[in-house]
Amino acid sequence: MKNIQLDSDGKLKHFLSIEGLSADILNRILDTAQSLHEVAGRAVKNVPLLRGKTIVNLFFEPSTRTRTTFEIAAKRLSADVINLDIASSSTTKGESLIDTLQTLEAMHSDMFVIRHQHSGAAHFFAQHAAPGISILNAGDGWHAHPTQAMLDMYTIKSYKPEFHGLKVAIVGDILHSRVARSQIHALNILGVGEVRVIAPQTLLPEDMHSMGTHVFNDMESGLEACDVIIMLRLQNERMQGDHLPGGNEYFNTFGLTEKRLKLAKPDCIVMHPGPMNRGVEIESAVADGPQSVILEQVSHGIAVRMAVMAMVLGHQSESKS
Ligand code: CP
């Protein structure tokens, strides 16, 4: 099946999901991010790669990390950035997504970064965008959050030089998590030794075995000898009905505590895409502890998003020349 995020030469023209991308493309994103990360250490942090380009951030759902780091990344690449305030935009008067897209295209935008509560929204934009316009998925419903997965891979790579042989555990609300889906695809494509998911049965999708993961229903066996632990937030806003017993039951069974962290390897890193719910999925002593790399994940989001934007808009320049 044709992957609409690739052009006829196999280069990225949109960035919609990790699924269907090659290890070569993922490694190129990581390598480009590495060289752009070095720019952040300079007195002048900007590079002219996207000078003259206009990037529009369209966030239909709340975001702190993704929206802000996309904006910083675009500005570091010298692009002009527009943050459309959805709450005061004409979408609140019933304007359709396509009309909003075409209206902004008429203002000579080059790229849209879209977050939406509906799975498939970014693909929908990509299917309807004019030729030469690129769409980046900043998280769509339960489906995908590909730049989050890539900044997570970048973070893992900065601590663990080889993906092969690693044991990575993803813990918590896998069912409602677009981040977990994108991470699992990326970890498998990059050749990680073992991808584990640890969750109550009610928060596990049915396709976990076919996605190449090992399923655990308890922390004690799932965390054993892990190199990387990725904690997930309970996505209460996406839950319909009772998935969990009330009170502290979830934290008592699936919360990451200092005691449980000792089950993993001594140099295991602890990750969380944020926002975190302390005392629900993770103990503060772990979130703020020496093995936590949670704030580094946020910082890495800038370089990784710069890399993706540069690669996608690089494709545009090559196709126009
Ligand atoms: N990880 C993530 O997507 O965080 P935000 O919702 O704050 O962007």
Coordinates of C-alpha atoms and ligand atoms in Angstrom, one line a residue:
M1 CA 0.0 0.0 0.0
K2 CA 1.3 3.5 -0.9
N3 CA 2.6 5.4 2.1
I4 CA 1.4 9.0 1.6
Q5 CA 4.1 10.5 3.8
L6 CA 6.8 9.5 1.3
D7 CA 7.4 10.9 -2.2
S8 CA 8.3 8.8 -5.2
D9 CA 11.9 8.8 -4.2
G10 CA 11.1 7.5 -0.7
K11 CA 11.8 10.8 1.0
L12 CA 9.6 12.3 3.7
K13 CA 7.1 14.8 2.5
H14 CA 4.8 14.6 5.5
F15 CA 5.4 13.1 9.0
L16 CA 2.2 11.3 10.0
S17 CA 3.2 8.1 11.7
I18 CA 6.2 5.9 12.4
E19 CA 4.4 2.8 10.9
G20 CA 5.7 2.1 7.4
L21 CA 8.9 4.1 7.7
S22 CA 12.3 2.4 7.3
A23 CA 15.1 2.1 9.8
D24 CA 17.1 4.3 7.4
I25 CA 14.7 7.2 7.7
L26 CA 14.4 6.9 11.5
N27 CA 18.2 6.8 11.8
R28 CA 18.5 9.8 9.5
I29 CA 16.2 11.8 11.8
L30 CA 18.3 10.8 14.8
D31 CA 21.5 11.7 13.1
T32 CA 20.2 15.1 11.9
A33 CA 18.8 15.8 15.3
Q34 CA 22.3 15.0 16.8
S35 CA 23.9 17.7 14.6
L36 CA 21.2 20.2 15.2
H37 CA 21.3 19.6 19.0
E38 CA 24.9 20.9 18.9
V39 CA 23.5 24.3 17.6
A40 CA 21.6 24.7 20.9
G41 CA 24.9 25.0 22.7
R42 CA 26.1 28.0 20.6
A43 CA 25.6 31.7 21.5
V44 CA 23.6 32.1 18.3
K45 CA 21.2 29.3 18.2
N46 CA 19.5 30.0 14.9
V47 CA 20.3 28.4 11.5
P48 CA 18.9 29.6 8.2
L49 CA 17.7 26.2 6.9
L50 CA 14.0 27.3 6.7
R51 CA 14.4 31.1 6.2
G52 CA 11.4 32.4 4.2
K53 CA 9.2 29.4 5.1
T54 CA 5.9 29.8 7.0
I55 CA 4.9 27.1 9.5
V56 CA 1.4 27.1 11.1
N57 CA 0.7 25.4 14.4
L58 CA -2.8 24.1 14.6
F59 CA -3.5 22.6 18.1
F60 CA -7.1 21.5 18.6
E61 CA -6.2 19.8 21.8
P62 CA -4.2 21.1 24.8
S63 CA -0.4 20.8 24.8
T64 CA 2.6 22.3 26.7
R65 CA 5.6 20.4 25.4
T66 CA 4.8 19.6 21.8
R67 CA 3.4 23.0 20.8
T68 CA 6.2 24.9 22.5
T69 CA 9.0 22.8 21.2
F70 CA 7.6 22.8 17.7
E71 CA 7.5 26.6 17.9
I72 CA 11.1 26.9 19.3
A73 CA 12.3 24.4 16.7
A74 CA 10.8 26.3 13.8
K75 CA 12.2 29.6 15.1
R76 CA 15.7 28.1 15.5
L77 CA 15.4 27.1 11.8
S78 CA 14.6 30.8 11.0
A79 CA 11.0 30.0 9.8
D80 CA 8.1 32.3 10.4
V81 CA 5.7 30.7 12.8
I82 CA 2.0 31.3 13.3
N83 CA 0.2 29.8 16.3
L84 CA -3.5 29.7 15.3
D85 CA -5.6 30.2 18.5
I86 CA -8.2 27.6 17.8
A87 CA -10.5 28.9 20.6
S88 CA -10.8 32.3 18.9
S89 CA -10.6 31.0 15.3
S90 CA -13.4 30.5 12.8
T91 CA -13.5 26.8 13.5
T92 CA -15.7 27.7 16.5
K93 CA -18.2 29.1 14.0
G94 CA -18.5 25.8 12.3
E95 CA -15.8 26.1 9.6
S96 CA -14.7 22.7 8.4
L97 CA -11.1 21.4 8.7
I98 CA -10.7 21.5 4.9
D99 CA -11.9 25.1 4.8
T100 CA -9.5 26.1 7.6
L101 CA -6.7 24.3 5.8
Q102 CA -7.4 26.0 2.4
T103 CA -7.8 29.4 4.1
L104 CA -4.4 29.1 5.6
E105 CA -2.9 27.7 2.4
A106 CA -4.1 30.8 0.7
M107 CA -1.8 32.8 3.0
H108 CA 1.2 30.9 1.5
S109 CA 1.9 28.6 4.4
D110 CA 4.4 25.8 3.7
M111 CA 3.8 23.4 6.6
F112 CA 1.1 22.7 9.1
V113 CA 1.8 21.1 12.5
I114 CA -1.5 19.6 13.7
R115 CA -2.7 18.1 16.9
H116 CA -6.3 16.8 17.0
Q117 CA -8.4 14.7 19.2
H118 CA -9.6 12.5 16.3
S119 CA -7.4 9.6 15.1
G120 CA -6.6 10.2 11.4
A121 CA -6.9 14.0 11.4
A122 CA -3.3 14.5 10.3
H123 CA -3.8 11.9 7.4
F124 CA -7.0 13.7 6.5
F125 CA -5.1 17.0 6.2
A126 CA -2.3 15.4 4.2
Q127 CA -4.8 13.9 1.8
H128 CA -6.4 17.3 1.2
A129 CA -3.4 19.6 1.3
A130 CA -2.3 21.3 -1.9
P131 CA 0.8 19.9 -3.6
G132 CA 4.0 21.3 -1.9
I133 CA 2.3 21.6 1.5
S134 CA 3.7 19.4 4.3
I135 CA 1.7 18.1 7.3
L136 CA 3.3 17.1 10.6
N137 CA 1.3 15.0 13.1
A138 CA 1.7 16.4 16.6
G139 CA -0.6 13.7 18.0
D140 CA -4.0 12.5 16.7
G141 CA -6.5 10.8 19.0
W142 CA -5.3 7.3 20.1
H143 CA -3.5 6.8 16.8
A144 CA 0.0 8.3 16.6
H145 CA 2.5 10.8 18.1
P146 CA 5.5 10.3 15.8
T147 CA 7.7 13.2 16.9
Q148 CA 7.3 12.1 20.5
A149 CA 8.4 8.6 19.6
M150 CA 11.4 10.0 17.8
L151 CA 12.5 12.2 20.7
D152 CA 12.1 9.2 22.9
M153 CA 14.4 7.1 20.6
Y154 CA 16.9 10.0 20.6
T155 CA 16.8 10.0 24.4
I156 CA 17.4 6.3 24.6
K157 CA 20.2 6.5 22.1
S158 CA 21.9 9.2 24.1
Y159 CA 22.2 6.8 27.0
K160 CA 22.4 3.4 25.3
P161 CA 24.6 3.5 22.2
E162 CA 23.1 0.3 20.7
F163 CA 19.3 -0.4 20.3
H164 CA 20.0 -4.1 19.8
G165 CA 19.9 -6.1 23.0
L166 CA 17.9 -3.5 25.0
K167 CA 14.9 -4.5 27.1
V168 CA 12.4 -1.7 27.1
A169 CA 9.2 -1.7 29.2
I170 CA 6.2 0.6 28.4
V171 CA 4.0 0.7 31.5
G172 CA 0.4 1.9 32.0
D173 CA -2.5 2.9 29.8
I174 CA -1.4 1.4 26.5
L175 CA -5.0 1.2 25.3
H176 CA -5.6 4.9 25.0
S177 CA -2.0 5.9 24.2
R178 CA -0.9 7.2 20.8
V179 CA 2.6 7.6 22.3
A180 CA 2.9 3.9 23.1
R181 CA 1.8 2.9 19.6
S182 CA 4.4 5.1 18.0
Q183 CA 7.1 4.0 20.4
I184 CA 6.4 0.3 19.8
H185 CA 6.7 0.8 16.0
A186 CA 9.9 2.9 16.4
L187 CA 11.5 0.4 18.9
N188 CA 10.8 -2.5 16.6
I189 CA 12.0 -0.7 13.4
L190 CA 15.2 0.2 15.2
G191 CA 15.8 -3.4 16.2
V192 CA 15.4 -3.2 20.0
G193 CA 15.9 -6.6 21.6
E194 CA 12.7 -6.9 23.6
V195 CA 9.7 -4.5 23.8
R196 CA 7.5 -5.2 26.9
V197 CA 4.2 -3.8 27.8
I198 CA 3.0 -3.8 31.4
A199 CA -0.6 -3.0 32.1
P200 CA -3.8 -4.2 33.6
Q201 CA -5.7 -6.3 31.1
T202 CA -8.4 -3.6 30.8
L203 CA -5.8 -1.1 29.5
L204 CA -4.3 -3.3 26.9
P205 CA -5.3 -3.3 23.2
E206 CA -5.9 -6.7 21.6
D207 CA -3.1 -6.3 19.0
M208 CA -0.1 -6.3 21.4
H209 CA 1.3 -9.7 20.4
S210 CA 0.9 -9.0 16.7
M211 CA 2.8 -5.7 17.3
G212 CA 5.8 -7.7 18.5
T213 CA 5.5 -7.0 22.2
H214 CA 5.7 -9.2 25.3
V215 CA 2.8 -8.7 27.5
F216 CA 3.0 -8.6 31.3
N217 CA 0.2 -8.0 33.8
D218 CA 2.4 -7.3 36.8
M219 CA 5.3 -4.9 37.5
E220 CA 7.4 -7.5 39.4
S221 CA 8.0 -9.8 36.4
G222 CA 7.8 -7.1 33.7
L223 CA 10.4 -4.7 35.1
E224 CA 13.0 -7.4 35.7
A225 CA 16.4 -6.6 34.1
C226 CA 15.0 -3.8 32.0
D227 CA 17.3 -1.1 30.4
V228 CA 14.6 1.5 29.8
I229 CA 11.2 2.1 31.6
I230 CA 8.7 4.3 29.9
M231 CA 5.8 5.3 32.1
L232 CA 2.5 6.5 30.6
R233 CA -0.2 8.7 32.0
L234 CA -3.7 7.4 32.6
Q235 CA -5.6 9.0 29.7
N236 CA -8.7 9.7 31.8
E237 CA -10.1 12.0 29.1
R238 CA -10.2 9.1 26.6
M239 CA -11.7 6.5 28.9
Q240 CA -15.3 5.5 28.6
G241 CA -16.7 3.4 31.5
D242 CA -14.7 1.8 34.3
H243 CA -11.3 0.5 33.3
L244 CA -9.8 0.6 36.8
P245 CA -10.8 0.1 40.4
G246 CA -10.8 3.4 42.3
G247 CA -8.7 4.8 45.1
N248 CA -5.0 4.1 45.2
E249 CA -5.3 0.6 43.6
Y250 CA -3.7 1.6 40.3
F251 CA -0.6 3.2 42.0
N252 CA -0.3 0.3 44.4
T253 CA -0.3 -2.2 41.5
F254 CA 1.3 -0.4 38.6
G255 CA 2.9 2.8 40.0
L256 CA 6.7 3.1 39.6
T257 CA 8.2 3.3 43.0
E258 CA 11.9 3.4 44.1
K259 CA 11.4 -0.2 45.4
R260 CA 10.1 -1.4 42.0
L261 CA 12.7 0.4 40.0
K262 CA 15.4 -1.8 41.8
L263 CA 14.0 -4.7 39.8
A264 CA 15.4 -3.2 36.6
K265 CA 19.1 -2.9 35.7
P266 CA 21.0 -0.5 37.9
D267 CA 21.6 1.8 34.9
C268 CA 18.0 1.7 33.8
I269 CA 16.7 5.0 32.7
V270 CA 13.1 6.2 33.5
M271 CA 11.1 8.1 30.9
H272 CA 7.7 9.7 30.7
P273 CA 6.3 11.6 27.8
G274 CA 4.4 13.9 30.2
P275 CA 2.3 15.4 31.4
M276 CA 2.9 13.3 34.6
N277 CA 0.5 12.5 37.3
R278 CA 2.6 12.1 40.4
G279 CA 1.4 9.6 42.9
V280 CA -0.9 8.0 40.2
E281 CA 1.6 6.4 37.8
I282 CA 5.0 7.5 39.2
E283 CA 6.4 8.3 42.6
S284 CA 7.9 11.8 42.9
A285 CA 11.2 10.3 44.3
V286 CA 11.5 8.4 41.0
A287 CA 10.3 11.2 38.7
D288 CA 12.9 13.5 40.2
G289 CA 15.5 10.9 40.9
P290 CA 18.9 10.2 39.4
Q291 CA 17.6 7.6 36.8
S292 CA 14.9 10.0 35.5
V293 CA 15.6 11.5 32.1
I294 CA 12.1 13.1 31.8
L295 CA 13.2 16.7 31.4
E296 CA 15.9 15.7 28.9
Q297 CA 13.1 14.2 26.8
V298 CA 11.5 17.6 26.6
S299 CA 14.8 19.3 25.6
H300 CA 15.5 16.6 23.0
G301 CA 12.1 17.5 21.4
I302 CA 13.6 20.7 20.0
A303 CA 16.4 19.0 18.1
V304 CA 14.2 16.1 16.9
R305 CA 11.5 18.5 15.7
M306 CA 14.1 20.7 14.0
A307 CA 15.4 17.5 12.2
V308 CA 11.9 16.4 11.0
M309 CA 11.0 19.9 9.8
A310 CA 14.3 20.3 8.0
M311 CA 14.0 16.9 6.3
V312 CA 10.4 17.5 5.2
L313 CA 11.0 21.0 3.9
G314 CA 14.3 19.9 2.4
H315 CA 12.2 17.4 0.3
Q316 CA 10.0 20.4 -0.8
S317 CA 13.0 22.4 -2.0
E318 CA 14.5 19.4 -3.8
S319 CA 11.2 18.7 -5.6
K320 CA 10.8 22.4 -6.7
S321 CA 14.4 22.7 -7.9
Ligands
CP1 N1 4.1 14.5 25.5 C1 3.2 15.4 25.0 O1 2.6 15.3 23.9 O2 3.0 16.5 25.9 P1 2.0 17.7 25.6 O3 0.6 17.2 25.6 O4 2.3 18.7 26.7 O5 2.4 18.3 24.3

